[in-house]
Coordinates of C-alpha atoms in Angstrom, one line a residue:
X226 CA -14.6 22.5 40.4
X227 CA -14.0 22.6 36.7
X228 CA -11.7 25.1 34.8
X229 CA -13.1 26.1 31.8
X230 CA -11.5 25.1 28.1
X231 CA -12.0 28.0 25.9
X232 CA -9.5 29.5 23.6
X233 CA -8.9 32.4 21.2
X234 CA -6.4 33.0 18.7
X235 CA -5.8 29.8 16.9
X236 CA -2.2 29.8 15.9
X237 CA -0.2 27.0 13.9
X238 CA 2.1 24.1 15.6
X239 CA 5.2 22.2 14.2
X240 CA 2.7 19.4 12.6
X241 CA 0.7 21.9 11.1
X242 CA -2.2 21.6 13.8
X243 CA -4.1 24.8 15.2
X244 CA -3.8 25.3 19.2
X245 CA -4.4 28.3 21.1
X246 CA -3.8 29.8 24.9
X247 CA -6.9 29.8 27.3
X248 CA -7.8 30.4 30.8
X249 CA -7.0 33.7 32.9
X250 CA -3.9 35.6 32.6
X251 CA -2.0 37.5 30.3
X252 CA -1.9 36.0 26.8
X253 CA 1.2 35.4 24.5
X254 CA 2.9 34.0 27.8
X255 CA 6.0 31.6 26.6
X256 CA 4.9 27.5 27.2
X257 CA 8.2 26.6 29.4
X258 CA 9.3 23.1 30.5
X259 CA 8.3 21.1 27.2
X260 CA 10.0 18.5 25.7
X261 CA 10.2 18.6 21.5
X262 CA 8.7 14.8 21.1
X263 CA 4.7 13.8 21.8
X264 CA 3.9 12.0 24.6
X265 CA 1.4 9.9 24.0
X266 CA -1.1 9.1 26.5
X267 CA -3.3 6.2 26.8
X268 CA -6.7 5.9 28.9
X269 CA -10.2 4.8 29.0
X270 CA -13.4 6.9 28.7
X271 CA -14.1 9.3 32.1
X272 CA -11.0 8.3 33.5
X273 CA -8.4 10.9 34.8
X274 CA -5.3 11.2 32.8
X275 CA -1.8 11.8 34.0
X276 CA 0.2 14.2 32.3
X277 CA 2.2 16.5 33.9
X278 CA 0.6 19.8 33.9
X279 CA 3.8 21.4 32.6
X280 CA 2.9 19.5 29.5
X281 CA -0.7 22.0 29.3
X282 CA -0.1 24.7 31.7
X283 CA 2.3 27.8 30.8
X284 CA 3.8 29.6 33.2
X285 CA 0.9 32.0 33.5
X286 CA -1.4 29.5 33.9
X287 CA -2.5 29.2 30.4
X288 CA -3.9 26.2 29.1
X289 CA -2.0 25.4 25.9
X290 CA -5.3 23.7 23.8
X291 CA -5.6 22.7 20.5
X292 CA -8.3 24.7 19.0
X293 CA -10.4 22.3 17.4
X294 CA -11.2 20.9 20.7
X295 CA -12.1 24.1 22.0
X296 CA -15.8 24.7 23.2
X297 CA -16.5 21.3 23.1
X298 CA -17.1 18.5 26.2
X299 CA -14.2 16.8 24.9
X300 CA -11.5 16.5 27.7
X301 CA -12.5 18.5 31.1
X302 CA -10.0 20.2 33.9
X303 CA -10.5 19.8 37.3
X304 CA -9.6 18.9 40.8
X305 CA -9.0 15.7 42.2
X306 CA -7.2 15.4 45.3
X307 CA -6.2 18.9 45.2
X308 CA -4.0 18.4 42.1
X309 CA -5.5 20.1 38.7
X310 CA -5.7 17.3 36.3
X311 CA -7.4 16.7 33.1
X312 CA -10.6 14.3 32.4
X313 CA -11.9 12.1 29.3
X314 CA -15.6 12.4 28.8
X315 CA -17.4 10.2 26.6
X316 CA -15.7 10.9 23.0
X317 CA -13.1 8.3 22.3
X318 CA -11.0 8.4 19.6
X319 CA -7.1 10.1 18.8
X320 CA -7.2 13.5 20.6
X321 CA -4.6 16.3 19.6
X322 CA -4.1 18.1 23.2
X323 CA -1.5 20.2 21.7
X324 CA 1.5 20.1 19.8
X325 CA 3.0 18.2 22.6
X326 CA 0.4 15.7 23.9
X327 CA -1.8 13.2 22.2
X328 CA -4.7 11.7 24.4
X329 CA -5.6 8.1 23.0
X330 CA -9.2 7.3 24.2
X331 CA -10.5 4.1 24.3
X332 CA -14.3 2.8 25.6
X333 CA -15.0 1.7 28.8
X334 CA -17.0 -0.7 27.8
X335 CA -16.2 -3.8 25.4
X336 CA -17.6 -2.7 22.2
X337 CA -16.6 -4.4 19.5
X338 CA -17.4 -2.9 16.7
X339 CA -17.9 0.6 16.8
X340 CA -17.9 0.9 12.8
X341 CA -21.0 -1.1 12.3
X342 CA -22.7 1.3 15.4
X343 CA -21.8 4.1 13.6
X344 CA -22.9 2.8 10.1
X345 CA -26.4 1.6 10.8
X346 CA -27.9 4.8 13.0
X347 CA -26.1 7.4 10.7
X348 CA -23.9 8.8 14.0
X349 CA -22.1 12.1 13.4
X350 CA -18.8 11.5 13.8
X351 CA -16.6 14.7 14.8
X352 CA -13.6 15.4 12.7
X353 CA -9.8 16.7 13.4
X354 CA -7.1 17.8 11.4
X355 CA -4.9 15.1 13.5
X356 CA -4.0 12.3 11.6
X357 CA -4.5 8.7 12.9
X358 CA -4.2 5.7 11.4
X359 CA -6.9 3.1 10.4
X360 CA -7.9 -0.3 9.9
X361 CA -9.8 -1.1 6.6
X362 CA -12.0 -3.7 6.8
X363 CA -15.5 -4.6 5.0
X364 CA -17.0 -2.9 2.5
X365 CA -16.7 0.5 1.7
X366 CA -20.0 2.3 1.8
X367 CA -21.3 5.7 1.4
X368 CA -20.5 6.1 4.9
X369 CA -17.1 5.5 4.5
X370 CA -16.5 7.2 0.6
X371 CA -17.6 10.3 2.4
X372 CA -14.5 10.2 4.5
X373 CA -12.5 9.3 1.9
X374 CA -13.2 12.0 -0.4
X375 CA -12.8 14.7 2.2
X376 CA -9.4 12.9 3.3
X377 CA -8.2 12.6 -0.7
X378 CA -9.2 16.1 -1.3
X379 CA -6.8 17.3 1.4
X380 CA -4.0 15.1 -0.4
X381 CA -4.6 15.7 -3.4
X382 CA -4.3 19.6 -3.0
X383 CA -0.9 18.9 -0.7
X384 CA 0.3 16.4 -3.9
X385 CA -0.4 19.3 -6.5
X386 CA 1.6 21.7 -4.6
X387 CA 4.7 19.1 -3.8
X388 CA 4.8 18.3 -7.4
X389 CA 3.7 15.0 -9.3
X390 CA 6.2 12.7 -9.9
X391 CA 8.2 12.4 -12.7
X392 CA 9.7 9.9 -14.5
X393 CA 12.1 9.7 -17.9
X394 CA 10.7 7.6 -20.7
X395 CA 12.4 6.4 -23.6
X396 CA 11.1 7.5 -26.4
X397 CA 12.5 6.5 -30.2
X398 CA 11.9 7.6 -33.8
X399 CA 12.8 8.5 -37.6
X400 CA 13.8 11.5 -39.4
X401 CA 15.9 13.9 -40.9
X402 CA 16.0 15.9 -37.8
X403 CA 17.3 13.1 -35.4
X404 CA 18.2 14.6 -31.3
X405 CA 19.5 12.5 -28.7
X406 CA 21.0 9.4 -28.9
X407 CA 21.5 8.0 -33.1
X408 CA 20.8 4.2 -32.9
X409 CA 23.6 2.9 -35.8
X410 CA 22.5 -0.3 -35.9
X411 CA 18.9 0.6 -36.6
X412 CA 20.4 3.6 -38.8
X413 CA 22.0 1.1 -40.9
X414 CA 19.6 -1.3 -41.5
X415 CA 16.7 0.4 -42.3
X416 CA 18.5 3.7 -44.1
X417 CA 21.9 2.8 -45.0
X418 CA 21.0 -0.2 -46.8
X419 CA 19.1 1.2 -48.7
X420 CA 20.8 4.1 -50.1
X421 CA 19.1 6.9 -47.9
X422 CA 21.5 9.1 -46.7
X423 CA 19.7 12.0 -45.3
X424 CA 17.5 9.7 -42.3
X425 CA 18.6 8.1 -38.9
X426 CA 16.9 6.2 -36.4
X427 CA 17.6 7.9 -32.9
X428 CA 16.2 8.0 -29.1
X429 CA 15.8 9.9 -26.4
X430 CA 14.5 10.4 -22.9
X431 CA 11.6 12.4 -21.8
X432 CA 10.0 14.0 -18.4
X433 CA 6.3 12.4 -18.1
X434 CA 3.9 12.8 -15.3
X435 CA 2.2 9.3 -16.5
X436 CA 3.4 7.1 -13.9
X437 CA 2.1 4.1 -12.1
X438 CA 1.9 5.9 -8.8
X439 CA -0.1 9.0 -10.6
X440 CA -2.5 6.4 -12.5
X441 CA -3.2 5.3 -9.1
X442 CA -4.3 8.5 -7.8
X443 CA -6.1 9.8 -10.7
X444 CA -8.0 6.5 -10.8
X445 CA -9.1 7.2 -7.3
X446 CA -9.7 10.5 -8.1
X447 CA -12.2 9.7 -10.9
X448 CA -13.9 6.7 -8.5
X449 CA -14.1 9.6 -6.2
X450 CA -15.9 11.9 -8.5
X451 CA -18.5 9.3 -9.3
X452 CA -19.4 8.8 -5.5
X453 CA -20.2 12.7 -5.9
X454 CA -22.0 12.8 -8.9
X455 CA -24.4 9.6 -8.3
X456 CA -27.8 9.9 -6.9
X457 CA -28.3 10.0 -2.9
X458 CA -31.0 9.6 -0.3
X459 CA -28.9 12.5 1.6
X460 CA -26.5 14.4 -0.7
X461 CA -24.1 16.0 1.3
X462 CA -23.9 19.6 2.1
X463 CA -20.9 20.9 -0.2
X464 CA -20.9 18.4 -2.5
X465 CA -21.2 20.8 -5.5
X466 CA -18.1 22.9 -4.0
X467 CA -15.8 19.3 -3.4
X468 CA -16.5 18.4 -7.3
X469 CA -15.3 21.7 -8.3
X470 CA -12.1 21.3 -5.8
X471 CA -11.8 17.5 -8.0
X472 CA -12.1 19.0 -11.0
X473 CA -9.2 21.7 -11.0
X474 CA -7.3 18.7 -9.6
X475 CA -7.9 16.8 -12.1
X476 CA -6.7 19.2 -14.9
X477 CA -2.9 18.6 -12.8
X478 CA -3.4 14.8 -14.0
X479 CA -4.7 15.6 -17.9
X480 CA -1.2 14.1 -19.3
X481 CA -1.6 11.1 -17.0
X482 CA -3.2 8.0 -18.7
X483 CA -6.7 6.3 -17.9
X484 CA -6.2 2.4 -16.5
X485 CA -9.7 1.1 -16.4
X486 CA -7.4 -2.5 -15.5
X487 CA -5.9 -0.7 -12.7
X488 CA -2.3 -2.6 -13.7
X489 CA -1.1 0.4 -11.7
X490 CA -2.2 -2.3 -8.6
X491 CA 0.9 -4.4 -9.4
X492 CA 3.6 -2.0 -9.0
X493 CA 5.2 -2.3 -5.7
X494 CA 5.7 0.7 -4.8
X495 CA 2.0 1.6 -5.3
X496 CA 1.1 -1.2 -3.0
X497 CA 4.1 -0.3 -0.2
X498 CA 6.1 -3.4 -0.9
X499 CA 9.0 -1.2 -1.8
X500 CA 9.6 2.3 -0.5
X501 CA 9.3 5.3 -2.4
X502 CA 12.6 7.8 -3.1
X503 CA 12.6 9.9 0.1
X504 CA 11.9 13.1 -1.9
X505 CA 8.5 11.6 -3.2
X506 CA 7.9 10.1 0.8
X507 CA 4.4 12.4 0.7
X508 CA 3.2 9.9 -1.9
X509 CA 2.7 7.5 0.8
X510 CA -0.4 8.8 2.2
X511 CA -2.7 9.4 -0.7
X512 CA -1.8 5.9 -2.1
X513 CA -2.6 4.2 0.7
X514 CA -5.7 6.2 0.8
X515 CA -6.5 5.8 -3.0
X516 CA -5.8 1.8 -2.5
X517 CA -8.4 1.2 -0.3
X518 CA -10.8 3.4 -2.5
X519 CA -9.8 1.8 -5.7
X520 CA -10.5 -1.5 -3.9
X521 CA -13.5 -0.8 -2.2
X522 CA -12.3 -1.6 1.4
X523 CA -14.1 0.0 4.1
X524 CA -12.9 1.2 7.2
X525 CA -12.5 0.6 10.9
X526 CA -13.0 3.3 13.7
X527 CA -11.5 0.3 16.7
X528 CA -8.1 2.1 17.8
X529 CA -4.9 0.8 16.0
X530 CA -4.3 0.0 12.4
X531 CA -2.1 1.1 9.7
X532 CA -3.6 0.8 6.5
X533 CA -4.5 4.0 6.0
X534 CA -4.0 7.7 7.3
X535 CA -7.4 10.3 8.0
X536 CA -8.0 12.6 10.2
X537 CA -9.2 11.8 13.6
X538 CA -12.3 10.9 14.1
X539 CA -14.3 10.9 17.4
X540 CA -17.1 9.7 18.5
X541 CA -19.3 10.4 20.9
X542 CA -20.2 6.9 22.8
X543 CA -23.2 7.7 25.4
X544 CA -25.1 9.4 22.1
X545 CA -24.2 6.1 19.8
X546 CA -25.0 3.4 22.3
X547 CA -28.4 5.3 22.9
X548 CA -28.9 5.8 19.4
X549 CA -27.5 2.2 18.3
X550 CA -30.4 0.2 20.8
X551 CA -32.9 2.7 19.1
X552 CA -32.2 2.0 15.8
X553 CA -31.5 -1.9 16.2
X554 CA -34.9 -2.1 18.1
X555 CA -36.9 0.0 15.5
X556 CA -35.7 -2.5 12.7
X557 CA -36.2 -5.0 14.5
X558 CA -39.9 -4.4 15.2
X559 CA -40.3 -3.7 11.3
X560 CA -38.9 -6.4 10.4
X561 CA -41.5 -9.1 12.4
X562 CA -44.3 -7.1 12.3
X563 CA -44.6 -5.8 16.2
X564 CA -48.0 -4.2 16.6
X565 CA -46.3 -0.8 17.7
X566 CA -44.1 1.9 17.3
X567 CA -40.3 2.3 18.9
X568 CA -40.1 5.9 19.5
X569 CA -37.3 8.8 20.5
X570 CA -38.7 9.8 24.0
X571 CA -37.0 12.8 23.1
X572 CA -39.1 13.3 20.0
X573 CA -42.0 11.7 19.0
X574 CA -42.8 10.0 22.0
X575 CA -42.5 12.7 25.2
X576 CA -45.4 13.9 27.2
X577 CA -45.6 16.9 29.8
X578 CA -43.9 15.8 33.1
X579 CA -46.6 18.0 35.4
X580 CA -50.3 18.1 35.2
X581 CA -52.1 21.2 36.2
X582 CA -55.1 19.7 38.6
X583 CA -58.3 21.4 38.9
X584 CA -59.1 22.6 41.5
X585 CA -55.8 23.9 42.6
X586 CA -54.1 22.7 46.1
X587 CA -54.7 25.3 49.1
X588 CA -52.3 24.1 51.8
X589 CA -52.6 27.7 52.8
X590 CA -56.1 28.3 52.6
X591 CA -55.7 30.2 49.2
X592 CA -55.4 28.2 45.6
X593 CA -51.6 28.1 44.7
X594 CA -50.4 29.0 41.0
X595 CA -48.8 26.2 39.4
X596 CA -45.3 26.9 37.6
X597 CA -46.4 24.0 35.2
X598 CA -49.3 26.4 33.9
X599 CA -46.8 28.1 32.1
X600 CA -43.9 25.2 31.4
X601 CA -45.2 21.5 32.4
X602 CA -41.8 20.2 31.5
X603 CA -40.8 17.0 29.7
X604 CA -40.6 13.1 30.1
X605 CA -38.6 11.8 27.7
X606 CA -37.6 8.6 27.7
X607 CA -34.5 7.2 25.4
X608 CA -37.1 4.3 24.4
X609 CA -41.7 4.4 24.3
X610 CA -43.1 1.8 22.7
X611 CA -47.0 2.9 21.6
X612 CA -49.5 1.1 20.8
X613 CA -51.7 1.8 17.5
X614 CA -54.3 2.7 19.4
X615 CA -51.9 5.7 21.5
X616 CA -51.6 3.9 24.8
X617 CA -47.8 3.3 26.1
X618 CA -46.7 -0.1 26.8
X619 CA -43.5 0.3 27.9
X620 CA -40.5 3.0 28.5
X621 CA -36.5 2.3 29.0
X622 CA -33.8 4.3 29.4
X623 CA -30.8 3.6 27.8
X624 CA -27.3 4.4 29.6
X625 CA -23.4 3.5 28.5
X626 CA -22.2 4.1 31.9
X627 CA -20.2 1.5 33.4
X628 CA -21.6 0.6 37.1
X629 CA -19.7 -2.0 38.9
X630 CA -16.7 -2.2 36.9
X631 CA -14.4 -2.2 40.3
X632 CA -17.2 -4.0 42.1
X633 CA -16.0 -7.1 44.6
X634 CA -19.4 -8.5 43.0
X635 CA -20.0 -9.2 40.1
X636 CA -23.9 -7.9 39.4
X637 CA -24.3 -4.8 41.6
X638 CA -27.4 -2.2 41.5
X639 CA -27.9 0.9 38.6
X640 CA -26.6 4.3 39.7
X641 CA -29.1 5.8 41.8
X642 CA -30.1 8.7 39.6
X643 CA -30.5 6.6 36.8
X644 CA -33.3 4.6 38.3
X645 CA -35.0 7.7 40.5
X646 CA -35.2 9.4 36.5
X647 CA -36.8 5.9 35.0
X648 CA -39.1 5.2 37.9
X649 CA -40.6 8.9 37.6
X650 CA -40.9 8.8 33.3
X651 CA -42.7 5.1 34.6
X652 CA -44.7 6.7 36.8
X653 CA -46.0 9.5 34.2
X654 CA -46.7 7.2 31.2
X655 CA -48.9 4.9 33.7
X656 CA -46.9 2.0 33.4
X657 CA -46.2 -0.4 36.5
X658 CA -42.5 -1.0 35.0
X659 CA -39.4 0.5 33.9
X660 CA -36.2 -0.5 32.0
X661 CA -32.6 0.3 31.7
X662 CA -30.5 -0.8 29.0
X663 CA -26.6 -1.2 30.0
X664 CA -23.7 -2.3 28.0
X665 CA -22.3 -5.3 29.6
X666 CA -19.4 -5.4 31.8
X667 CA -19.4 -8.3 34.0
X668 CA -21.6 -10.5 35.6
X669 CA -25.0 -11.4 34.4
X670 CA -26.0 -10.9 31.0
X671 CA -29.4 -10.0 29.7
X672 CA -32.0 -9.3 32.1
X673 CA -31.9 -8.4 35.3
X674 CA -34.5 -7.8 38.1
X675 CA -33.3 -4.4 39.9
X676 CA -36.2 -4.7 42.9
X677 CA -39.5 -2.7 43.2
X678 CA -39.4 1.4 43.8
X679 CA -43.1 1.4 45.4
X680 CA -44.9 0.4 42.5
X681 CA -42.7 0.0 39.6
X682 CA -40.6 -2.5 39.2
X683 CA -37.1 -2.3 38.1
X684 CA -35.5 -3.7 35.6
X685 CA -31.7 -3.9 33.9
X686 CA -30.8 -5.5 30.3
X687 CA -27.4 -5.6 30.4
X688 CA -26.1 -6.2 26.2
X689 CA -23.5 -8.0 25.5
X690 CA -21.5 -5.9 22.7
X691 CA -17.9 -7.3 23.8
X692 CA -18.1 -10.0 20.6
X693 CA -18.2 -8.7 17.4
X694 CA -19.4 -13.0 15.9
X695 CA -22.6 -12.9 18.5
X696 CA -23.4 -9.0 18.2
X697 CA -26.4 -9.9 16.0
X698 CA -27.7 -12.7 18.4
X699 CA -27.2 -10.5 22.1
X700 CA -29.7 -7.7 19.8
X701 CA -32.1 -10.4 18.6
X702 CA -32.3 -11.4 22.9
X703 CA -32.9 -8.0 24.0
X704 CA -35.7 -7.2 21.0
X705 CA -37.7 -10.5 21.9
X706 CA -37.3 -9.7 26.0
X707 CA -38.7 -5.9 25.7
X708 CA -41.2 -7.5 23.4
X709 CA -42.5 -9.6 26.4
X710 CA -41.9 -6.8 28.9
X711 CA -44.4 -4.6 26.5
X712 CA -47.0 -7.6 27.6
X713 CA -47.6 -8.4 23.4
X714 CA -49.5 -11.6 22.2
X715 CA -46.9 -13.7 21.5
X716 CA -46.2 -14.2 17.7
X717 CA -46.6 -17.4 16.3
X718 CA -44.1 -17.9 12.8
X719 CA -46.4 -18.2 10.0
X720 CA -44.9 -20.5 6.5
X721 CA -43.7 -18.9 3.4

């Protein structure tokens, strides 16, 4: 039994985050019982968390949600035991509950790097308000400069209305008209000596915004522009709105100077090596953020890290294991030359579930209508390989779930429903196997023979993603083992 997670009325927390009141009841009810820090919670994907309800629940049985996660499969209530507790799903990631809770979700499965996933199959990733904080690592890529530019437009707007910084600047010069501080010395020896009366050399201090920690940002700022501006496969939606937001920034940084040797890089306090005054603490942020631009450092989505602060980002792990096999086994088959094509199942490559036979059956004596006359359904496999010449060679299913992980053994079977699904898509494309794809857990790694269902046999890749230093070589395996399980000629390496 499930409650359900909608919400109205998004409203504003202490940290600035939006949350709203759902579930039956009376709304506006006070949230009783709740302490002023956040409790953090930690736990994997699907797994029950423990939080005390008084922590979600208001006294007239409200849920107290953050809005953003509202409508979405994020975090699920229901029974267990008959105690109401709340569920992860799939989405990992830093998850505001409300202004009191933070879920931390981590995978289930070792996956070690879930930035390169999300790089090279172009994953949505879904974004909060939340701050987190990040590794960076690598290089940073469009990918990445996307997130960074929404993340330094944010800053930059809260910078412009906190105030740049200011520093005073000595400033010195020569006149009749002298203000400030009269330098005798000076005075002397360039007027006095020389019979001048009526001139003085003097100083004086002035207000500038052109500081180190302002070149910093600006220079950002400008590197951030030219992400915009520059030709893409896939320009963003909004792009031309987020350079008009830069530019009317940028107008607040006109008196601040260009650096094209970003010296600004030395200054401690740019870099964090000495703290900034408390009343310019919201500086922190953005340079951190403009650092890693200016730098070209890229960044990690594994939990933990303090580089820099964005928003929360989930991601969705059943879609981006699916999508990640996919991809790596599409480019993998371009790459050395495989005489077919890797298709989505639940594009390109479906076919009707039903036939319609003719004749009709007549258990009954009279012809029955079939349902499938008017919707034969879908097969859609996560993985069809076809041949040029339209026939299927083989069909796999692709599943992050995490079978066995509390197992006494270590290799036990494939949930139930997974196989009954991948022996009937077998079964419709013709072919006398079928494959799942796991993420490794325990046990034996690569293939595994399940058993026979009839007559289609069963079989399990299990992929070792749990080292990011062997990711490339556990793909490379699984590519040339479906490539034999398709029944191709084998390929013989031919000399540059």
């Amino acid at each position: 039994m499930e409650a359900d997670l909608c919400g109205s009325g998004p409203r504003r927390d202490a940290y600035g985050r939006k949350w709203s009141r759902a579930a039956a009841g009376p709304r506006g009810g006070p949230v009783t019982h709740l302490p002023n820090d956040i409790e953090v919670v930690e736990c994997a994907e699907y797994d029950h968390i423990e939080i005390d309800t008084a922590l979600w629940l208001n006294d007239a049985h409200q849920i107290v949600l953050n809005s953003e996660i509202d409508g979405r499969d994020i975090l699920r209530a229901n029974f267990r035991k008959g105690v109401l507790r709340l569920q992860a799903t799939s989405y990992v990631g830093v998850i505001p509950l409300n202004e009191h809770v933070v879920v931390r979700v981590k995978p289930r499965v070792p996956i070690a790097n879930l930035t390169r996933m999300v790089i090279e199959t172009g994953h949505t990733v879904l974004a909060l308000s939340a701050f987190r904080e990040y590794s960076g690592r690598g290089t940073a890529d469009d990918w990445a400069m996307d997130l960074y530019t929404d993340a330094l437009l944010d800053y930059a707007d809260e910078l412009v209305d906190s105030g740049l910084q200011r520093e005073y600047e000595r400033r010195a010069s020569e006149g009749h008209f002298p203000h400030g501080r009269i330098d005798f010395k000076r005075t002397m020896q360039r007027f006095g000596a020389r019979g001048i009366p009526n001139k003085a050399a003097y100083s004086w201090f002035e207000r500038t915004v052109d500081t180190s920690l302002n070149r910093c940002v600006k220079a950002a700022m400008e590197a951030v522009h030219a992400h915009l501006v520059k030709a893409k496969d896939k320009p963003r939606k909004g792009d031309r709105g987020r350079i008009a937001r830069l530019a009317g920034q940028l107008l607040a940084f006109e008196e601040v100077a260009h650096d094209p040797d970003y010296r600004f890089l030395d200054d401690p306090q740019v870099l964090g090596l000495t703290p900034l005054p408390d009343p310019r603490a919201y500086y922190r942020p953005i340079l951190d953020l403009s650092v890693l631009i200016l730098r070209g450092v890229g960044i990690a989505l594994d939990l933990g890290g303090a580089d820099v602060k964005l928003g929360s980002l989930l991601i969705d792990t059943n879609k981006l294991f699916e999508n990640f096999v996919r991809v790596t086994l599409s480019k993998h088959a371009a790459r050395h030359g495989w005489p077919v094509d890797v298709l989505d199942g639940n594009t390109d490559g479906k076919v009707n579930l039903y036939d319609v036979p003719d004749p009709l059956p007549a258990p009954l004596g009279t012809p029955l209508q079939a349902l499938a006359t008017r919707d034969p359904g879908k097969a859609q496999p996560d993985i069809v390989l076809r041949a040029a010449d339209g026939t299927f060679l083989l069909i796999a299913e692709v599943k992050n779930t995490a079978h066995g992980k509390h197992a006494d053994a270590d290799d036990v079977l494939p949930e139930r429903g997974e196989v009954e699904q991948a022996v009937t898509y077998a079964l419709r494309y013709g072919r006398p196997l079928t494959l799942l794809i796991h993420p490794w857990i325990k046990g034996t790694k690569g293939l595994v023979y399940v058993g026979r269902v009839r007559s289609v046999d069963v079989y399990d890749y299990r992929l070792d993603l749990s080292s990011e230093e062997h990711i490339d070589e556990s793909l490379a395996v699984m590519a040339n083992t479906i490539y034999s399980l398709a029944g191709l000629p084998i390929q013989i390496p031919t000399s540059g």
